[in-house]
mmCIF file of C-alpha atoms in Angstrom:
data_model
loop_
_atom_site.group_PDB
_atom_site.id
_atom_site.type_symbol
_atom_site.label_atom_id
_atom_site.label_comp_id
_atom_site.label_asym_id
_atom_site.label_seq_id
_atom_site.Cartn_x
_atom_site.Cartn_y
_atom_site.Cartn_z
ATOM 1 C CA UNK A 1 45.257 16.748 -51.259
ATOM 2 C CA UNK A 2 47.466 13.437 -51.218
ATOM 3 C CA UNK A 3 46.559 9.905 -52.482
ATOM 4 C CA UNK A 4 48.671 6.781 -52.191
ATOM 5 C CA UNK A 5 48.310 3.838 -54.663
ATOM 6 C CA UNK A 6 50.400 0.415 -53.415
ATOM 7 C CA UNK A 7 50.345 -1.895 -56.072
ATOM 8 C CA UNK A 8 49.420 -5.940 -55.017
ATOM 9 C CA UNK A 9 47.775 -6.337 -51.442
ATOM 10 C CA UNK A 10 50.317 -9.112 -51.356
ATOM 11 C CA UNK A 11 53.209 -10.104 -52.837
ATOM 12 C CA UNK A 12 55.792 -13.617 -52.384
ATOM 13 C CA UNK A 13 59.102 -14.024 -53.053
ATOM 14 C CA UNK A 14 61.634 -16.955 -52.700
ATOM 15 C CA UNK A 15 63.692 -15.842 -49.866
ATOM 16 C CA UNK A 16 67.023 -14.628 -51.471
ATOM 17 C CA UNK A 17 65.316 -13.138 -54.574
ATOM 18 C CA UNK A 18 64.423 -9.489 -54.762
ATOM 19 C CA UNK A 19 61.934 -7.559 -53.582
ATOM 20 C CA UNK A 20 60.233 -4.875 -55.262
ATOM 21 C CA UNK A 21 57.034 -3.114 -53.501
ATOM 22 C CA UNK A 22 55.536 -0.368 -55.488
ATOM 23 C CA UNK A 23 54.339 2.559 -54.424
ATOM 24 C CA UNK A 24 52.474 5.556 -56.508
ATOM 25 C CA UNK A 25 51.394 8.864 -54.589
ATOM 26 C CA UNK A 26 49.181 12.005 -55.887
ATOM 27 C CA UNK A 27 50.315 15.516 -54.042
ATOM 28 C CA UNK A 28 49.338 18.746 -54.945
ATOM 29 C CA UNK A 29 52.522 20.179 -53.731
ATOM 30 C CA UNK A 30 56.387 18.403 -53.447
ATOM 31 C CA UNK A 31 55.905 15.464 -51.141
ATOM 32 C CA UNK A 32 57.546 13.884 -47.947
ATOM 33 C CA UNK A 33 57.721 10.413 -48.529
ATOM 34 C CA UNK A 34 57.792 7.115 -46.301
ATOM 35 C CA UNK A 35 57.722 3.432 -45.999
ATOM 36 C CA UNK A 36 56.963 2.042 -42.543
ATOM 37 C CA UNK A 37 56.898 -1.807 -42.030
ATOM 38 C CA UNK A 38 54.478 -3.215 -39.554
ATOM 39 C CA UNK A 39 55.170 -6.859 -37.973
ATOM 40 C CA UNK A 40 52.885 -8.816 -36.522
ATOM 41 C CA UNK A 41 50.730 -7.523 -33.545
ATOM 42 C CA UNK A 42 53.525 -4.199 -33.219
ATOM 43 C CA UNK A 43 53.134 -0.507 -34.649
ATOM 44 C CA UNK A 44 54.378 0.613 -37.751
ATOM 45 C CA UNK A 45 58.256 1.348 -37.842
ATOM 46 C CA UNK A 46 59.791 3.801 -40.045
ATOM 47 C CA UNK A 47 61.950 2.104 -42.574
ATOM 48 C CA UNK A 48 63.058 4.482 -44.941
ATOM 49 C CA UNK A 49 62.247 8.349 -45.679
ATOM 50 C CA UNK A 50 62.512 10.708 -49.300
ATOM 51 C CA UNK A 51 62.728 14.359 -47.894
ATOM 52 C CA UNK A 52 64.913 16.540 -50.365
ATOM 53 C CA UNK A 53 68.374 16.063 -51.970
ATOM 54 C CA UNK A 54 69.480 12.649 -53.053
ATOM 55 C CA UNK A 55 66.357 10.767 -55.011
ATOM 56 C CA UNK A 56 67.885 6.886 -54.202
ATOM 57 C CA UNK A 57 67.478 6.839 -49.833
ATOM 58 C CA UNK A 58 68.586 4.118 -47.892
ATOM 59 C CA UNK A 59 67.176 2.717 -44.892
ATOM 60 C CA UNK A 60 67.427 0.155 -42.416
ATOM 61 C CA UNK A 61 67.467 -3.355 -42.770
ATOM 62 C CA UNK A 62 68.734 -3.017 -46.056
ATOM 63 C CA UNK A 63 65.446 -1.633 -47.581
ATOM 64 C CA UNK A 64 66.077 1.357 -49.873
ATOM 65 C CA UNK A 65 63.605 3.175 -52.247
ATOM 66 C CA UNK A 66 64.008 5.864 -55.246
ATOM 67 C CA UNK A 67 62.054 8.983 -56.000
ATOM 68 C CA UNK A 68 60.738 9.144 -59.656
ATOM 69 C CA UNK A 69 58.946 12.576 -59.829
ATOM 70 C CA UNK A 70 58.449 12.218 -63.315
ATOM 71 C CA UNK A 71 56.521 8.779 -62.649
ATOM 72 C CA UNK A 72 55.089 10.025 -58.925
ATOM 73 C CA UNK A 73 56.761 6.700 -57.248
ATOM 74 C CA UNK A 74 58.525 5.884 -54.426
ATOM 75 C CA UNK A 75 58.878 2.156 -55.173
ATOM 76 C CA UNK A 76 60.589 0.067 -52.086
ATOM 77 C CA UNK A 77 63.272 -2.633 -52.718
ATOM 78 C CA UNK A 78 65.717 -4.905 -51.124
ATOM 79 C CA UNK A 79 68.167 -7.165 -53.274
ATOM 80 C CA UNK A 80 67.916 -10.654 -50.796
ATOM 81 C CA UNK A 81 65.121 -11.089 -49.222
ATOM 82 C CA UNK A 82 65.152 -12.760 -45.452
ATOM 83 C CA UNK A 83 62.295 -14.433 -43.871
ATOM 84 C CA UNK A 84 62.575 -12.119 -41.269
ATOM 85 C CA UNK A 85 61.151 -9.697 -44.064
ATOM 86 C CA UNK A 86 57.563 -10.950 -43.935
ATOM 87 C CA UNK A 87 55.590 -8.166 -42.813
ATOM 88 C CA UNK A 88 53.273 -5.748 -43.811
ATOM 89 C CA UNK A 89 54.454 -2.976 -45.739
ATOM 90 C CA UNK A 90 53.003 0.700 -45.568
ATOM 91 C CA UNK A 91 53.449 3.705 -48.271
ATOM 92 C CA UNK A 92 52.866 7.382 -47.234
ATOM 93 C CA UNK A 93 52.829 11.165 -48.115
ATOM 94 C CA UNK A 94 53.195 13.799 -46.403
ATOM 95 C CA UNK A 95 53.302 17.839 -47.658
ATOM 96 C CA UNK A 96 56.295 19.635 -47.693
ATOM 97 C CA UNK A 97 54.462 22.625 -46.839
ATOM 98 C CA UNK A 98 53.308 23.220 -42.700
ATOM 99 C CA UNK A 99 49.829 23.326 -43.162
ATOM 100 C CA UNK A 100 49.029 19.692 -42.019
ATOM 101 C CA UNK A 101 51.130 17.541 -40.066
ATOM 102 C CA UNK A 102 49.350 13.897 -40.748
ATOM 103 C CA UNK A 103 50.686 11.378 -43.341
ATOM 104 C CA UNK A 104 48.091 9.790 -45.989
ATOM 105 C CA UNK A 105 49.119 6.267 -46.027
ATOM 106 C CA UNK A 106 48.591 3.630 -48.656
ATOM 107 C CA UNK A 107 46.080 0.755 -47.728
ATOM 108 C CA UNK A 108 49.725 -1.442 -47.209
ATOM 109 C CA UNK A 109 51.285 -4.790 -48.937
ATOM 110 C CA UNK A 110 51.695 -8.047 -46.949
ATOM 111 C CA UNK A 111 54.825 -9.483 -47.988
ATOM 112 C CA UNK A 112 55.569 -13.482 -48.048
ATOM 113 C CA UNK A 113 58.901 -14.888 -47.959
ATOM 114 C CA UNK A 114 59.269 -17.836 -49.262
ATOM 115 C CA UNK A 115 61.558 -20.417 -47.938
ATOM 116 C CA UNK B 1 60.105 2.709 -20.686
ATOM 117 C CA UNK B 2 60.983 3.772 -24.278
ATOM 118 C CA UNK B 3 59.552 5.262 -27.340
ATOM 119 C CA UNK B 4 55.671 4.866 -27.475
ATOM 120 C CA UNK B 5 53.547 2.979 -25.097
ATOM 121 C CA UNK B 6 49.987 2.048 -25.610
ATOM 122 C CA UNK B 7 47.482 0.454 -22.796
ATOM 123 C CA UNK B 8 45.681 -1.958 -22.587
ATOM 124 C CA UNK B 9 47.010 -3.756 -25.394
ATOM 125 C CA UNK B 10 43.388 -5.485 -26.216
ATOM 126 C CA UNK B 11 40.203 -4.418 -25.524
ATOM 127 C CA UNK B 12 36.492 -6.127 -24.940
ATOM 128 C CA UNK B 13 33.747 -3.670 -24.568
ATOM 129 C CA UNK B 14 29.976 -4.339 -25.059
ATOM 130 C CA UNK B 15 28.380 -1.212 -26.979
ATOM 131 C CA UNK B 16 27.025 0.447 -23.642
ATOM 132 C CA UNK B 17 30.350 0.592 -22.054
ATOM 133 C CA UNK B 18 32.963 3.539 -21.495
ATOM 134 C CA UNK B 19 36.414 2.587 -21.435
ATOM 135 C CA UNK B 20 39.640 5.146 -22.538
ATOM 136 C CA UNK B 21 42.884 3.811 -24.428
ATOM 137 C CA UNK B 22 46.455 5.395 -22.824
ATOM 138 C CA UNK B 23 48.938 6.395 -25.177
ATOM 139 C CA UNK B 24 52.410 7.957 -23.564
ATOM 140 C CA UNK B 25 55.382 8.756 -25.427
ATOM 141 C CA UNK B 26 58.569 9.369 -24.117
ATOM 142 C CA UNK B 27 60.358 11.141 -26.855
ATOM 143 C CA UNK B 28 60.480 14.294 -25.766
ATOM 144 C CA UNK B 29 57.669 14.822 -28.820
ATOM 145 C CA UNK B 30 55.301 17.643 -29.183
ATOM 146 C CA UNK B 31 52.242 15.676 -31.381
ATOM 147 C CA UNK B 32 50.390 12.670 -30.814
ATOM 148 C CA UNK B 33 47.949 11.259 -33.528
ATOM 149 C CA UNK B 34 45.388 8.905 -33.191
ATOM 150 C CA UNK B 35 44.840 6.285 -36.053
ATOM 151 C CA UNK B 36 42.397 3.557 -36.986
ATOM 152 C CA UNK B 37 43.240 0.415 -39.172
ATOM 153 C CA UNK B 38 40.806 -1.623 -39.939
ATOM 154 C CA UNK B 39 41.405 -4.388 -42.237
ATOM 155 C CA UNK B 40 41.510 -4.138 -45.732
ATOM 156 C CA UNK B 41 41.469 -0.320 -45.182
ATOM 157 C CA UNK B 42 44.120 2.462 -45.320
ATOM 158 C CA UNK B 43 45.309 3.765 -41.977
ATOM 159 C CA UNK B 44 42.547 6.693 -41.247
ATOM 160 C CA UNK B 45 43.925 9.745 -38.892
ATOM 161 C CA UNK B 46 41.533 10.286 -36.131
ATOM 162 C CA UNK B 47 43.063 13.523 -34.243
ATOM 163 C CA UNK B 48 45.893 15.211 -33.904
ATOM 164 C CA UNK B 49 47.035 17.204 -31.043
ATOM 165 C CA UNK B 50 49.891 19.423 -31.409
ATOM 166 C CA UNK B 51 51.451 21.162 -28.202
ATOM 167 C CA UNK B 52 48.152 20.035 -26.641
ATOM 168 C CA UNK B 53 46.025 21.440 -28.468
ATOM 169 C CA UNK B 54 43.384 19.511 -31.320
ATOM 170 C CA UNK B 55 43.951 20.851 -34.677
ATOM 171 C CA UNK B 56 42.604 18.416 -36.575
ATOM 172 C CA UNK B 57 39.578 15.826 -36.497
ATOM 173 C CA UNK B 58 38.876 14.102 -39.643
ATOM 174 C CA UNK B 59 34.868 13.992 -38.936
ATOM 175 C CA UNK B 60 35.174 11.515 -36.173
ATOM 176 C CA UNK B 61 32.066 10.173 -34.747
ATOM 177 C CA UNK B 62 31.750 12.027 -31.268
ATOM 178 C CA UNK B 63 31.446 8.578 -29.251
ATOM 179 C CA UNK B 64 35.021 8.700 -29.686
ATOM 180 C CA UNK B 65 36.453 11.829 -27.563
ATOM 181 C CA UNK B 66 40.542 12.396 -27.063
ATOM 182 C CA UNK B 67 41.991 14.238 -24.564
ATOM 183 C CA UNK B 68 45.693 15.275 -24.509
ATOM 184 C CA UNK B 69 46.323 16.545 -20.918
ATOM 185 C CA UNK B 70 50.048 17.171 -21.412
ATOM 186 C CA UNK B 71 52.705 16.803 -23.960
ATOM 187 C CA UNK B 72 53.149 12.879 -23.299
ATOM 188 C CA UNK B 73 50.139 11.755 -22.929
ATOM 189 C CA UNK B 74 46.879 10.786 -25.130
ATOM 190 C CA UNK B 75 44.054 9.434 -24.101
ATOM 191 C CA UNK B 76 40.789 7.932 -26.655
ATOM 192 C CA UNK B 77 37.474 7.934 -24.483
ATOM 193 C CA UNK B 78 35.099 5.562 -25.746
ATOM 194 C CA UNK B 79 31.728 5.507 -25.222
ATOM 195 C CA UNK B 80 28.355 3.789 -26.975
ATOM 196 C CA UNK B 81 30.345 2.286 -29.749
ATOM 197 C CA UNK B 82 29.428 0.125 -32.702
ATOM 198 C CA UNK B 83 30.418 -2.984 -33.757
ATOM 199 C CA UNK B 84 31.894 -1.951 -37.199
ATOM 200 C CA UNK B 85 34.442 0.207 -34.125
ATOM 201 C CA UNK B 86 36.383 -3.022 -33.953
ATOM 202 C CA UNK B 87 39.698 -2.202 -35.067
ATOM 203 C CA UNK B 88 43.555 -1.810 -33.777
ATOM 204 C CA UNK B 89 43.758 1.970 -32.603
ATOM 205 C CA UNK B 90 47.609 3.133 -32.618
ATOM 206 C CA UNK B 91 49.404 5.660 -31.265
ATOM 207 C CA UNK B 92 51.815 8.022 -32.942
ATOM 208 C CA UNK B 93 53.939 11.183 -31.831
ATOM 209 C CA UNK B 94 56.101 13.866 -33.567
ATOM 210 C CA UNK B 95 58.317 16.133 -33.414
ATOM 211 C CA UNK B 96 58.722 19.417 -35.266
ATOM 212 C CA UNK B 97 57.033 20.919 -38.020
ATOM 213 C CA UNK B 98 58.845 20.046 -40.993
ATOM 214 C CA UNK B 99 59.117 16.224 -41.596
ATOM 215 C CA UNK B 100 56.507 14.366 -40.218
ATOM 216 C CA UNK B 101 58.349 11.253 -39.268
ATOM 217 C CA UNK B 102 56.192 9.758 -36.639
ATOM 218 C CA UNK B 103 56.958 6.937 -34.383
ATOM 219 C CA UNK B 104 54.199 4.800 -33.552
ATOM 220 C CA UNK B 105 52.957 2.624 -30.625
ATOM 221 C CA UNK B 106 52.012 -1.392 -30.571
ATOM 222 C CA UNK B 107 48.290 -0.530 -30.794
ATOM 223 C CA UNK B 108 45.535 -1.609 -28.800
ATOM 224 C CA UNK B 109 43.254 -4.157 -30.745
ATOM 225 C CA UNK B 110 39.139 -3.215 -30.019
ATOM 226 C CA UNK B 111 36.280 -5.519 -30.234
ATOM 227 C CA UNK B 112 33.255 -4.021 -29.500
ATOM 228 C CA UNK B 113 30.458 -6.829 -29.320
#
């Protein structure tokens, strides 16, 4: 069974500072990880994904996020944040095993941007 | 038309209606999921179809009934729902077994009154 813990329902920032979402996941067995962002009235796009290999992963609008094993997070940052940033922000897990295809998402993070 | 599609975007139905949401994708995908958010509540998986055919249903009330007809298309029949049914529904396909990266659709927002 999965689990996903996002810290803060919201969070603000001062546009320019740094972002930090955080992100804490339970799996029985090595975990797919993902953040998706949702904006306003749209589905949930796929910002960045943890699969194997390299634990730092990159992703798009400069959004990147690190796998801790030994601290089961998957914490999401960006260095300057942009208004265009203020969204909602979604956690998930997923088994690396091919039993069950769904993702257990986390119940999200609104994110302000200050100006 | 591109990635995931979802019709009609919003909803009204009174709680003796029937009315079905559309979902198509046009990935080329061979999964489609149906999700609930509700707010202040994690996304909840519905169904999942996978080369058209259900393998899973997370102990959804039967007034909700999908139907997956081909490869690119979902459908959520509705029928006799409740109130506490109001909720955005989305859409989301996949492809392959071994990462589920799934691309979602815009959602169709419910109110049941």
């Amino acid at each position: 069974a999965q689990s996903v813990t996002q810290l803060g329902s919201h969070v603000s920032v001062s546009e320019g500072a740094l972002v930090l979402l955080r992100c804490n996941y339970s799996s029985s067995v090595p975990p797919y990880l993902f953040w998706y962002v949702q904006y306003p009235n749209q589905g949930l796009q796929l910002l960045l994904k943890y699969t194997t290999g390299a634990t730092l992963v990159k992703g798009i609008n400069g959004f990147e996020a690190e796998f801790k094993k030994s601290e089961t997070s998957f914490h999401l940052t960006k260095p300057s944040a942009h208004m265009s940033d203020a969204a909602e922000y979604f956690c998930a897990v997923s088994p690396m095993d091919t039993g069950r295809r769904a993702l257990t998402f986390g119940s999200g993070t609104r994110l302000q941007v200050q100006p | 038309e591109t990635g995931v599609t979802q019709t009609p975007r919003h909803l009204v139905m009174g709680m003796t209606n029937k009315k079905s949401l559309k979902c198509e994708q046009h990935l080329g995908h061979n999964a489609m999921y149906w999700y609930k958010q509700s707010a202040k509540k994690p996304l909840e998986l519905m169904f999942v179809y996978s080369l058209e055919e259900r393998v899973e249903n997370n102990s959804v009330p039967s007034r909700f009934s999908p139907e997956c007809p081909n490869s690119s298309h979902l459908f959520l029949h509705l029928h006799t729902l409740q109130p506490e049914d109001s909720a955005l529904y989305l859409c989301a396909s996949s492809q392959g077994t071994a990462i589920y990266e799934q691309y979602f659709g815009p959602g169709t927002r419910l109110t049941v009154t």
